CSV table of C-alpha atoms and ligand atoms in Angstrom, one decimal:
chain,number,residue,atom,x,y,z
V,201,UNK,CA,-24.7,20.5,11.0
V,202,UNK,CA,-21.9,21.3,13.0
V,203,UNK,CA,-22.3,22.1,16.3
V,204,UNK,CA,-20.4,24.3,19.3
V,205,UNK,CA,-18.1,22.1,21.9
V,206,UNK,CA,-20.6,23.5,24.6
V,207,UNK,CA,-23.3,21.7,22.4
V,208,UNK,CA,-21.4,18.6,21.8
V,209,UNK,CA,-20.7,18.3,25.6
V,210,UNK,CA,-24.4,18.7,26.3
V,211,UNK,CA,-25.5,16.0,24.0
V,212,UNK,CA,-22.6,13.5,25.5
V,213,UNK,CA,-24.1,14.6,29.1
V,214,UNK,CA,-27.4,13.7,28.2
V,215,UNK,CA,-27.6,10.4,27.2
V,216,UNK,CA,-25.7,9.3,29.8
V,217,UNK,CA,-27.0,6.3,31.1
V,218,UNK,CA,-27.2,4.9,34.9
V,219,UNK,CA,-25.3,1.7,35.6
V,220,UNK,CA,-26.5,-1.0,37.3
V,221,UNK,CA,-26.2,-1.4,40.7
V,222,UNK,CA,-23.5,-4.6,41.6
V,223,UNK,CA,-22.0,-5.5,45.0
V,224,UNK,CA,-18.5,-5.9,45.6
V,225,UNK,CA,-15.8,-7.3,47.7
V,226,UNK,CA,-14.2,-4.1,49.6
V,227,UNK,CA,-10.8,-4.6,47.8
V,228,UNK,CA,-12.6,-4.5,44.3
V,229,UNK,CA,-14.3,-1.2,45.2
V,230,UNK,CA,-11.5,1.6,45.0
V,231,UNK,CA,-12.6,4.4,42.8
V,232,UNK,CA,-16.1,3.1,42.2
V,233,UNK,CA,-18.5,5.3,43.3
V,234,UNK,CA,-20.8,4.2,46.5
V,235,UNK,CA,-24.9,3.3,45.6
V,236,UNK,CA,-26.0,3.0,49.0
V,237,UNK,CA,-25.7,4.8,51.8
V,238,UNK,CA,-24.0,3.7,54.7
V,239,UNK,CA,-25.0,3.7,58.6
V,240,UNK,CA,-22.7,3.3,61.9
V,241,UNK,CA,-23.6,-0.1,63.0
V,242,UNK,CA,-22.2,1.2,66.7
V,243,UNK,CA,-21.5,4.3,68.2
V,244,UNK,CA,-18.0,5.7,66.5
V,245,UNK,CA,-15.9,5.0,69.2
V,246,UNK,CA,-17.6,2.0,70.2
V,247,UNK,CA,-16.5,2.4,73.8
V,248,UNK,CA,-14.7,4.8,76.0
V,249,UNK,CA,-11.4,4.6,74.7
V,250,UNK,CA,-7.9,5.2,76.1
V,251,UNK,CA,-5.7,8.2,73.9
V,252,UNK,CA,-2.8,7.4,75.4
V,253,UNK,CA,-0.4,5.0,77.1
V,254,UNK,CA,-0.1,5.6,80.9
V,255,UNK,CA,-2.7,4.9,84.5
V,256,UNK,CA,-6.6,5.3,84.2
V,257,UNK,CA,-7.8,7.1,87.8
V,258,UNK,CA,-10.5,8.3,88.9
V,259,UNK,CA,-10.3,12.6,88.4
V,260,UNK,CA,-12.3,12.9,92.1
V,261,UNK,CA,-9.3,11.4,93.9
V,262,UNK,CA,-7.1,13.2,92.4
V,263,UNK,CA,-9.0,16.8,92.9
V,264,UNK,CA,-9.4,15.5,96.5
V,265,UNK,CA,-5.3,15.9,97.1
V,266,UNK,CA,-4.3,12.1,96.0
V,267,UNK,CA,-0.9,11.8,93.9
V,268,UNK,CA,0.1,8.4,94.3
V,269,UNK,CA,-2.0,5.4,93.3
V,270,UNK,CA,-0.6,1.6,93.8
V,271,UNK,CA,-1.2,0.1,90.3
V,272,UNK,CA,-3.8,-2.5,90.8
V,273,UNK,CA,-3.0,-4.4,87.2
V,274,UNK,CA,-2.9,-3.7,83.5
V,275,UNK,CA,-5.4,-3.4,80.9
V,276,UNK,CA,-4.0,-3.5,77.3
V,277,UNK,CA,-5.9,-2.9,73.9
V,278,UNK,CA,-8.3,-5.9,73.5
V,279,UNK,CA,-8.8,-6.9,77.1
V,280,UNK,CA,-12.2,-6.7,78.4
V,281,UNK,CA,-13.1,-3.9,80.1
V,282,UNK,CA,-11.8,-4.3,84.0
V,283,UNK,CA,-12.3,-2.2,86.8
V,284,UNK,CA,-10.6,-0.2,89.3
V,285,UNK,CA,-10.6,-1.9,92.2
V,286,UNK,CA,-11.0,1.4,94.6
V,287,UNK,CA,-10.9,4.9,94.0
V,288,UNK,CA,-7.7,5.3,95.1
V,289,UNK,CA,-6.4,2.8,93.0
V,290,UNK,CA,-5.5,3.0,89.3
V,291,UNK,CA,-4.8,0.5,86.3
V,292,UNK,CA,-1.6,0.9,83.8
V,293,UNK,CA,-3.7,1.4,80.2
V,294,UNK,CA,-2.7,1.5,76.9
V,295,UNK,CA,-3.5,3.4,73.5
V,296,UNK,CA,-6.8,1.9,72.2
V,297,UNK,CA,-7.9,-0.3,75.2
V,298,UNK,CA,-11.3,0.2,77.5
V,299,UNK,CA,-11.4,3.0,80.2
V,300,UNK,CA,-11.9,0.8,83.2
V,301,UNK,CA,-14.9,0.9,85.0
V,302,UNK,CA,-14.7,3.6,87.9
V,303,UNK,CA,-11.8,5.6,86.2
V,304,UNK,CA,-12.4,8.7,84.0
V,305,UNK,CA,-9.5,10.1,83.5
V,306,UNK,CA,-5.7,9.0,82.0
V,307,UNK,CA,-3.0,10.3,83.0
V,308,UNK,CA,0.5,9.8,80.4
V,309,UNK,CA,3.2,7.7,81.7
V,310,UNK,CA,4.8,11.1,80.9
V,311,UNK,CA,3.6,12.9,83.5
V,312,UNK,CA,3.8,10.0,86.3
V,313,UNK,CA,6.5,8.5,88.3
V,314,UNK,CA,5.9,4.8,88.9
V,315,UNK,CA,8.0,3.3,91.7
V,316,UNK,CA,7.5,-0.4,92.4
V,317,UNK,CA,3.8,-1.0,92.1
V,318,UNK,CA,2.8,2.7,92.8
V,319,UNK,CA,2.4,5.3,90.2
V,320,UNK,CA,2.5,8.9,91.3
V,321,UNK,CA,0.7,12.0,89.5
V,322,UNK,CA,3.9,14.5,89.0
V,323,UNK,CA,3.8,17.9,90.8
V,324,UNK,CA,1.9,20.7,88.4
V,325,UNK,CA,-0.3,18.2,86.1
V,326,UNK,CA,-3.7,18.7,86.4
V,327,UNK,CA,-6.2,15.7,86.2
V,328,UNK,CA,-9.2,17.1,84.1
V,329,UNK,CA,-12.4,14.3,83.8
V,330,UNK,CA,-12.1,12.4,80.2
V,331,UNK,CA,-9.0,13.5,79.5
V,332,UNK,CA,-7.0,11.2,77.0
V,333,UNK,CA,-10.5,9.6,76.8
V,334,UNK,CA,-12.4,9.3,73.4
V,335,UNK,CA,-15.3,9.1,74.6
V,336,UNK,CA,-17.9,6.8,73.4
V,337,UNK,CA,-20.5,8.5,70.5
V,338,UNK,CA,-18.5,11.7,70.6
V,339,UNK,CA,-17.8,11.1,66.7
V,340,UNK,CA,-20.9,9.7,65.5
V,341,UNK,CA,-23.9,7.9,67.0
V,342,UNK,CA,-24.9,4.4,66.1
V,343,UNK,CA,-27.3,4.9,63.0
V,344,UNK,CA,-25.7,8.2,62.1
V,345,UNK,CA,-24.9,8.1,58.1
V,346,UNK,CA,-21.3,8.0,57.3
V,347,UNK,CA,-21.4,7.7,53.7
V,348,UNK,CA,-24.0,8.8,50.2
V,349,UNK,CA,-24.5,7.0,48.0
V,350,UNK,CA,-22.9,9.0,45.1
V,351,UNK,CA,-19.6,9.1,47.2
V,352,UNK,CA,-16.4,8.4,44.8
V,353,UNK,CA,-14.6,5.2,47.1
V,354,UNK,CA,-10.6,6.3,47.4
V,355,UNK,CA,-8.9,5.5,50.9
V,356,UNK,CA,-11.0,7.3,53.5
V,357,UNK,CA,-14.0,5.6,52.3
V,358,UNK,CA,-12.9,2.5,52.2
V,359,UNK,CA,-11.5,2.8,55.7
V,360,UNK,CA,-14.9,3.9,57.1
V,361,UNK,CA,-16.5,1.0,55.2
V,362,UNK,CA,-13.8,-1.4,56.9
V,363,UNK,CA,-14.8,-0.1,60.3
V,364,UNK,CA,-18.2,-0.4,59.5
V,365,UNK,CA,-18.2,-4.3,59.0
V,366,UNK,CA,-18.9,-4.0,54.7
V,367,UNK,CA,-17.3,-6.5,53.5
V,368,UNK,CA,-18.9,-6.5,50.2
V,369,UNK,CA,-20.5,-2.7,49.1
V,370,UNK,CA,-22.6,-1.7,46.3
V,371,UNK,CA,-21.6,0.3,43.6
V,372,UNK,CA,-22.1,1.1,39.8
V,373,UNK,CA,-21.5,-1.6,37.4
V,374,UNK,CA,-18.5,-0.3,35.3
V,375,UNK,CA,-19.7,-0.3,31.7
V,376,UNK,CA,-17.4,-2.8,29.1
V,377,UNK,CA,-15.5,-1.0,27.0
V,378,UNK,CA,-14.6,-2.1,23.0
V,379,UNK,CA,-12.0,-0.1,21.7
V,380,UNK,CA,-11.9,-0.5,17.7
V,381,UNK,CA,-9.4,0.9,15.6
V,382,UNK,CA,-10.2,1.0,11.6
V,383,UNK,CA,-8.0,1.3,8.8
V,384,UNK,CA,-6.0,-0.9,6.1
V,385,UNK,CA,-3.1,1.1,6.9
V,386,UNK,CA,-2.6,0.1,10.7
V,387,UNK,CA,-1.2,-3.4,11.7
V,388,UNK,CA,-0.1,-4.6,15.6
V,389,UNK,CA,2.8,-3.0,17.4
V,390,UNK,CA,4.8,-6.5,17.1
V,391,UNK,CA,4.1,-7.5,13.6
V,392,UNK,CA,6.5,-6.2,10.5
V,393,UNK,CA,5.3,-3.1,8.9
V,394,UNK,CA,5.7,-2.7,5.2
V,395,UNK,CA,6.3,1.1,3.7
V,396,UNK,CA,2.6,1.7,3.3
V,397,UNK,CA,1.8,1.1,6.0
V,398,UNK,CA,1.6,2.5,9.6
V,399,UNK,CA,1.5,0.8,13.2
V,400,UNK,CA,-2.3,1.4,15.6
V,401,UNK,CA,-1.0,3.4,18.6
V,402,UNK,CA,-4.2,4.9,19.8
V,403,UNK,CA,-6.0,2.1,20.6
V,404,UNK,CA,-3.5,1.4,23.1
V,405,UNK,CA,-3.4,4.3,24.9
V,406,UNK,CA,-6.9,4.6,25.4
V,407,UNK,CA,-6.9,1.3,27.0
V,408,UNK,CA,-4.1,1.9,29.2
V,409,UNK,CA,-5.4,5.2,30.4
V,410,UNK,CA,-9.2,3.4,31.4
V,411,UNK,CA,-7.3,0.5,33.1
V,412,UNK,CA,-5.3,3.3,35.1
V,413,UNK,CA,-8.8,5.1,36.1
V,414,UNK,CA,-10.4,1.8,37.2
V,415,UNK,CA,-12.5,0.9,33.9
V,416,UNK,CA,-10.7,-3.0,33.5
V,417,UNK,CA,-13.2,-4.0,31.1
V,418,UNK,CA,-12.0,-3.5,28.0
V,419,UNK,CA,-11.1,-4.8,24.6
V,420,UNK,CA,-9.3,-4.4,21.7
V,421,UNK,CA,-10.8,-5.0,18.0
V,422,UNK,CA,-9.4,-3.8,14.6
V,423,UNK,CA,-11.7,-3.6,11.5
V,424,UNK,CA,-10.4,-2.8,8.0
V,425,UNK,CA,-12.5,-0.1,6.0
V,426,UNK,CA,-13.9,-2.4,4.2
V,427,UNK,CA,-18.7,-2.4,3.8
V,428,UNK,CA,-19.7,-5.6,4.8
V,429,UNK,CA,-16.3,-6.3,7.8
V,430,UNK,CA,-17.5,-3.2,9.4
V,431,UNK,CA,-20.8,-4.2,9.6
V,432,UNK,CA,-20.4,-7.5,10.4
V,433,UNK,CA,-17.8,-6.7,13.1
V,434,UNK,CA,-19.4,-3.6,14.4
V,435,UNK,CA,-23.0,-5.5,14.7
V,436,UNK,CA,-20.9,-8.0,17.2
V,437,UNK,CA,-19.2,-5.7,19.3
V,438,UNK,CA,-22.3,-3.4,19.4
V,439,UNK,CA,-23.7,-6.3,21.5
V,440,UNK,CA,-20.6,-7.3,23.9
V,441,UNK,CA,-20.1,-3.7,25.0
V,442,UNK,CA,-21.9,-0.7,26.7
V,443,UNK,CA,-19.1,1.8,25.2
V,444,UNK,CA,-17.6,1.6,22.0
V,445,UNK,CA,-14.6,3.5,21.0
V,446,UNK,CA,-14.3,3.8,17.6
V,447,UNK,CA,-11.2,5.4,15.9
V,448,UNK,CA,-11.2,6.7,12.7
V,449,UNK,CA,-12.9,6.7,9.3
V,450,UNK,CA,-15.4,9.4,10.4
V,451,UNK,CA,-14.1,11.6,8.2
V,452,UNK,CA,-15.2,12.8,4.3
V,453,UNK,CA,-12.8,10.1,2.8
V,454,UNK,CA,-14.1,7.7,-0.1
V,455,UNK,CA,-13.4,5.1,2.5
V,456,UNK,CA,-14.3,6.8,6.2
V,457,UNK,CA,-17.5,4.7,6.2
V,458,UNK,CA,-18.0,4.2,9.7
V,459,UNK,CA,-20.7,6.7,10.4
V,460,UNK,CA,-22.8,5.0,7.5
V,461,UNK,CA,-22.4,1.8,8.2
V,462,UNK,CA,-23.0,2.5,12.2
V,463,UNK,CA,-26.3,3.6,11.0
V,464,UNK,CA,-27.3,0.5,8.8
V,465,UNK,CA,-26.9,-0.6,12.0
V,466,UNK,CA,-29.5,1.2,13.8
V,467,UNK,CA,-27.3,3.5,16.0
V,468,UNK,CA,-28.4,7.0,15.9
V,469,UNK,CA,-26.7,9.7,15.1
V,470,UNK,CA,-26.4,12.3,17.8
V,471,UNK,CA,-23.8,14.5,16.5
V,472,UNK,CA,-21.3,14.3,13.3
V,473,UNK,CA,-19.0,17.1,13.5
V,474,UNK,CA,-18.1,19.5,16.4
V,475,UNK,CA,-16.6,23.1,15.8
V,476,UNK,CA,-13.3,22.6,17.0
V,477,UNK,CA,-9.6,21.7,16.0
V,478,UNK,CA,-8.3,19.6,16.1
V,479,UNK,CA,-11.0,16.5,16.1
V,480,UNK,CA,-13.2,18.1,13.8
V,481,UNK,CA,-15.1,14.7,12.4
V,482,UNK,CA,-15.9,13.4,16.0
V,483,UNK,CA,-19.4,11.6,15.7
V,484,UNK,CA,-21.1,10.2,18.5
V,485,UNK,CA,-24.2,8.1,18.7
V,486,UNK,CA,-26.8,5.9,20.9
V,487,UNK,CA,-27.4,2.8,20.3
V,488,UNK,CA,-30.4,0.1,21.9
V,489,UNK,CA,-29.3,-1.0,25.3
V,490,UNK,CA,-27.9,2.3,26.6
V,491,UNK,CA,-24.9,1.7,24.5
V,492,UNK,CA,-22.9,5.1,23.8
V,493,UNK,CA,-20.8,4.8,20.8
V,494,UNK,CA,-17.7,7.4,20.2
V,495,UNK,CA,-16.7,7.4,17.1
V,496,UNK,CA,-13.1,9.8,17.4
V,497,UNK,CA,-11.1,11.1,14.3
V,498,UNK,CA,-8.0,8.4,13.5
V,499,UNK,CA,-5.4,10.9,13.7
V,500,UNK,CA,-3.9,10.2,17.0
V,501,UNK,CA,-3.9,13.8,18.6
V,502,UNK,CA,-7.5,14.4,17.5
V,503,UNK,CA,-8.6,10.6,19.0
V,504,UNK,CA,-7.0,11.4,22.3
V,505,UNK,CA,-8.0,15.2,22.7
V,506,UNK,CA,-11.6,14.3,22.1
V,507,UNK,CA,-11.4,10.8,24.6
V,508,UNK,CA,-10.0,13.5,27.5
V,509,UNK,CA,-12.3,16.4,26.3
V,510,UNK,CA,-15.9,14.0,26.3
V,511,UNK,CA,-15.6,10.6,26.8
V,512,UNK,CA,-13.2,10.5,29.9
V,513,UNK,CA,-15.1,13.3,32.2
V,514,UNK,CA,-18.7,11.6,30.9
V,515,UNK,CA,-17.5,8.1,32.0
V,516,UNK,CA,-16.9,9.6,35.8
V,517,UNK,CA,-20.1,12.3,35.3
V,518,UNK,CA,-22.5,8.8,34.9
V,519,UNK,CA,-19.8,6.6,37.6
V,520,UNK,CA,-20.9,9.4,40.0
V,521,UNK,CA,-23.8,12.0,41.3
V,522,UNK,CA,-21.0,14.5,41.3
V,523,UNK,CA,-20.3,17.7,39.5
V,524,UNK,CA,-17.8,17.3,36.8
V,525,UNK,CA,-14.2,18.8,38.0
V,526,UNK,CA,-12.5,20.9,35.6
V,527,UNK,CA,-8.6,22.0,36.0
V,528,UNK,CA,-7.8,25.3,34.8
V,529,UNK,CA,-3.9,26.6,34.2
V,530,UNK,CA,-2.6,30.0,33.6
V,531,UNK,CA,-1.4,31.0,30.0
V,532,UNK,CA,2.3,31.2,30.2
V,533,UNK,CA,2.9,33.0,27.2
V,534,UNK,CA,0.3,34.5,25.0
V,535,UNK,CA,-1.4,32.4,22.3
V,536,UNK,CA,-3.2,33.9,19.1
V,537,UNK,CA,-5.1,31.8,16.4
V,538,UNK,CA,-7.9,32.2,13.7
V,539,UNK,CA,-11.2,31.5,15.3
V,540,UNK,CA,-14.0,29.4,14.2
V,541,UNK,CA,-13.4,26.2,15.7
V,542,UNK,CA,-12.3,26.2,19.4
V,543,UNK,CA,-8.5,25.1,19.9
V,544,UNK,CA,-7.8,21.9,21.8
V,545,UNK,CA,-3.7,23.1,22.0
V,546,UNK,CA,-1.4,20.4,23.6
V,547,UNK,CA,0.9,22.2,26.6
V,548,UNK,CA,2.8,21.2,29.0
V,549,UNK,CA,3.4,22.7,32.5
V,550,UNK,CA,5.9,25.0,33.2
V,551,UNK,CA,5.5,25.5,36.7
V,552,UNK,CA,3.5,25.5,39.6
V,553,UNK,CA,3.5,28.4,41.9
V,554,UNK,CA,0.9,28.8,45.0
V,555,UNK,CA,-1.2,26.0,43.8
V,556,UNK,CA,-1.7,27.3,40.4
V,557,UNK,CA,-0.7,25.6,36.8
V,558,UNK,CA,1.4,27.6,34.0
V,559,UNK,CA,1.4,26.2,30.9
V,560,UNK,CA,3.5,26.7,27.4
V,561,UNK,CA,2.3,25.7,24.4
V,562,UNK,CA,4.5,22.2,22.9
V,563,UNK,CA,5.8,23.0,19.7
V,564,UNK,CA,3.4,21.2,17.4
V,565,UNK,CA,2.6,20.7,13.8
V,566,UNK,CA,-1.2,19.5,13.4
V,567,UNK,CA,-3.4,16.5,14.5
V,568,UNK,CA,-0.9,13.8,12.9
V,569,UNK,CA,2.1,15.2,15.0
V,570,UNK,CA,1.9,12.5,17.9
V,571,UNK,CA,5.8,13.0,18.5
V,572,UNK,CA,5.1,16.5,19.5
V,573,UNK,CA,3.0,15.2,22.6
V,574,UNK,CA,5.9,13.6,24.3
V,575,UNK,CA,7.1,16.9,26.3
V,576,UNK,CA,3.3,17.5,26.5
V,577,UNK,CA,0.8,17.5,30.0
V,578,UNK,CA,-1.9,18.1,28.3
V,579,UNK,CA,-4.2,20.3,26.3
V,580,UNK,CA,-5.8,23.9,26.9
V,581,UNK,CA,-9.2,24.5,25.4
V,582,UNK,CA,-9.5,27.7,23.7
V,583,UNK,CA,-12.7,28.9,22.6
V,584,UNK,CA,-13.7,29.6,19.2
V,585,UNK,CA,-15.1,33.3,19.8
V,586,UNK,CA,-11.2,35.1,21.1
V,587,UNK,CA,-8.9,35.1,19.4
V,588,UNK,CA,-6.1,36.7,21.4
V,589,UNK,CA,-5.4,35.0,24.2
V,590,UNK,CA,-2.6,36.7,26.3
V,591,UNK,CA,0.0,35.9,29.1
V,592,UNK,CA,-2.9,34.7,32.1
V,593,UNK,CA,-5.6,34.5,30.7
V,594,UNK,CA,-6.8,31.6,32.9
V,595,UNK,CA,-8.0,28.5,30.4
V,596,UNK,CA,-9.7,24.7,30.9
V,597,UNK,CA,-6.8,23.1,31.4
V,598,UNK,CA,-7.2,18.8,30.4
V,599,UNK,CA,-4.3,16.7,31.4
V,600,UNK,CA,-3.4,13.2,29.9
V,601,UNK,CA,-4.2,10.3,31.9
L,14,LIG,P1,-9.0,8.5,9.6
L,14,LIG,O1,-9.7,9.2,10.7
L,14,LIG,O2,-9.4,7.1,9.5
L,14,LIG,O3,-9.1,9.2,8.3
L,14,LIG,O4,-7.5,8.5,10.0
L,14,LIG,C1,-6.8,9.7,10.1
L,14,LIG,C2,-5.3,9.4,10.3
L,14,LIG,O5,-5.1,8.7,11.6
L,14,LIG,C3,-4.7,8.5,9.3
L,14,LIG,O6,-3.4,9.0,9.0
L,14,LIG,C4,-4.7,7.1,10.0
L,14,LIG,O7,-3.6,6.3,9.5
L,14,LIG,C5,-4.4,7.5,11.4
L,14,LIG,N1,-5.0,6.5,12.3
L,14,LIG,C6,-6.2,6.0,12.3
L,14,LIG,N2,-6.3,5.1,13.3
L,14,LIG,C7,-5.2,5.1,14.0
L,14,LIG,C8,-4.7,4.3,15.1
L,14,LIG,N3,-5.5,3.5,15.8
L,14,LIG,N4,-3.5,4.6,15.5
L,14,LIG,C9,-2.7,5.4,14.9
L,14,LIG,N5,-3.1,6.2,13.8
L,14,LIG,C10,-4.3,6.0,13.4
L,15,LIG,MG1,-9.0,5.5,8.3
């Protein structure tokens, strides 16, 4: 039975599995998502530390009527902490080093006159206690939780986890990915291709866009449509891989015997067939182990609109604790069709105007037309119940990766 693209999304959310937990070196861990949660192993800053570049006093002296202070030595970023010898005295400092002991206050080399060994406060700057101090704790207190688990790793995150001593971190185990192309048409991008015959594109772009968003497992596998090397080669890669990509030969052809043969092999069906255009014949299935299997249509717009529409937003939905993020764009021009099956329509963006996204429709013929995607950003999900939709009507709004 053929179900909605709210129903197919559902059924894709669901089964979803949880990753194992692995632990990895800190350079490995950019946009993986964080499974533990991580504690300041010191107070954030660790110490009283000097803003700025200039003499550490104490603030008393100053409010007492002192300006000039002979410069009892220098403490740069790194030393030890030292201390001011009087109160009348003051040390040169520098950005990131220790306020001395007996000093609370920095005052810029901007706003002081040194002479010799004697610096001297300038006339109208006032000496307030802790200024260009950070003081010790005021971010966050030793214990304090920096970081949830569930937390996607980009460059903030791995900063804090720097500063926090992780050298290695835990995060989700990305799942292996086989990508499997079928068909006695297709051959390899560098061999010759004979007038029957066409050359596999999708497989490759799939794989380039899961290397780009940080899934490097990944392999490449072609099967003609042939009984008994389908289910020979589909047994195997069932077992090397926790996703399976599968295009083509899902649909009603004498020779589309994927679906069949992927249940002789004990992988259930959890959808054939989603109301929607095009990728019309996109099956998807569980198999023992966890493994999700995504069986696309072969025609190249249909394999790559349904890898954006479901498999890419699932693989970060089960990466992460995170609500999924959906782009919307406004409708730059008004765009009517025959409903029944919701319309995955390939756009590209027009302009961009106070952070919002106008899109055109690409001219484009049907599923088959890959050299129509070329100007294209992305697609625009239309649902199947409206028919009209007119000049900004704001729409889901799925970019290529
Ligand atoms: P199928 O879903 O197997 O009926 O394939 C539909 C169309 O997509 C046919 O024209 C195939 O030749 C084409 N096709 C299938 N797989 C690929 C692929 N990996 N790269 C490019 N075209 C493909
Ligand atoms: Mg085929």
């Amino acid at each position: 039975m053929m179900i909605s693209v709210a129903e197919a999304e559902s059924i894709v959310t669901q089964c979803q599995p949880t990753y194992p937990i692995e632990k990895v070196p800190l350079e490995r861990a950019y946009g993986r998502v964080l499974r533990e949660d991580v504690f300041a192993d010191r107070d954030l800053p660790p110490y009283n530390s000097v803003a700025m570049d200039g003499i550490a006093i104490d603030s008393t002296a100053w409010q007492q009527g002192l300006r000039s202070f002979p410069i009892a030595g220098t403490q740069a970023a790194g030393d030890p902490q030292q201390s001011l010898p009087a109160a009348d005295a003051c040390l040169e400092v520098m950005t990131g080093s220790v306020l001395p002991q007996g000093a609370d206050a920095v005052v810029r080399y901007e706003d002081v006159n040194i002479d010799g060994d004697t610096a001297r406060v300038a006339d109208g700057i006032a000496v307030e206690p802790m200024q260009n101090v950070r003081q010790q704790a005021s971010d966050r207190q030793l214990g304090e939780k920096l970081l949830s688990a569930g937390y996607r790793l980009f460059s903030p995150q791995l900063a804090i986890l720097a500063f926090v001593g992780h050298a290695r971190v835990k995060v989700d185990k990305r799942p292996s990915i086989g990508i499997v192309s079928t068909g006695n048409e297709l051959v390899d991008i560098d061999q010759p291709v004979q007038p029957h015959q066409i050359r596999r594109s999708n497989t490759y772009a799939l794989q380039a866009s899961l290397n780009r968003l940080h899934y490097p497992e990944t392999c490449l596998y072609h099967l003609n449509d042939e009984h008994e090397s389908l289910v020979e080669g589909l047994r195997e890669i069932l077992n090397r891989h926790d996703v399976l990509l599968i295009g083509g030969g899902v649909s009603r052809g004498k020779y589309d015997l994927v679906p069949s043969v992927l249940d002789k092999l004990g992988v259930t069906t959890q959808f054939h067939q989603v109301r929607q255009r095009p990728g019309k014949p996109f099956w998807f299935g569980t198999a023992a182990g966890n493994t999700l299997v995504y069986a696309l249509p072969g025609n190249p717009v249909s394999a790559l609109t349904c890898f954006h529409r479901y498999t890419l937003p699932q693989l970060q939905h089960s990466a992460g604790s995170k609500e999924i993020s959906r782009e919307c764009a406004v409708l730059n021009s008004d765009i009517r069709f025959l409903k029944s099956l919701t319309l995955f329509r390939p756009v590209k963006i027009v302009r961009k105007q106070e952070g919002t996204i106008f899109v055109e429709p690409v001219a484009y013929r049907n599923s088959g037309d890959l050299a129509a995607l070329a100007d294209s950003d992305g697609f625009v999900e239309l649902d199947a119940e409206v028919e009209m939709f007119p000049t900004g009507s704001i729409v889901p709004f799925y970019r290529w990766t």
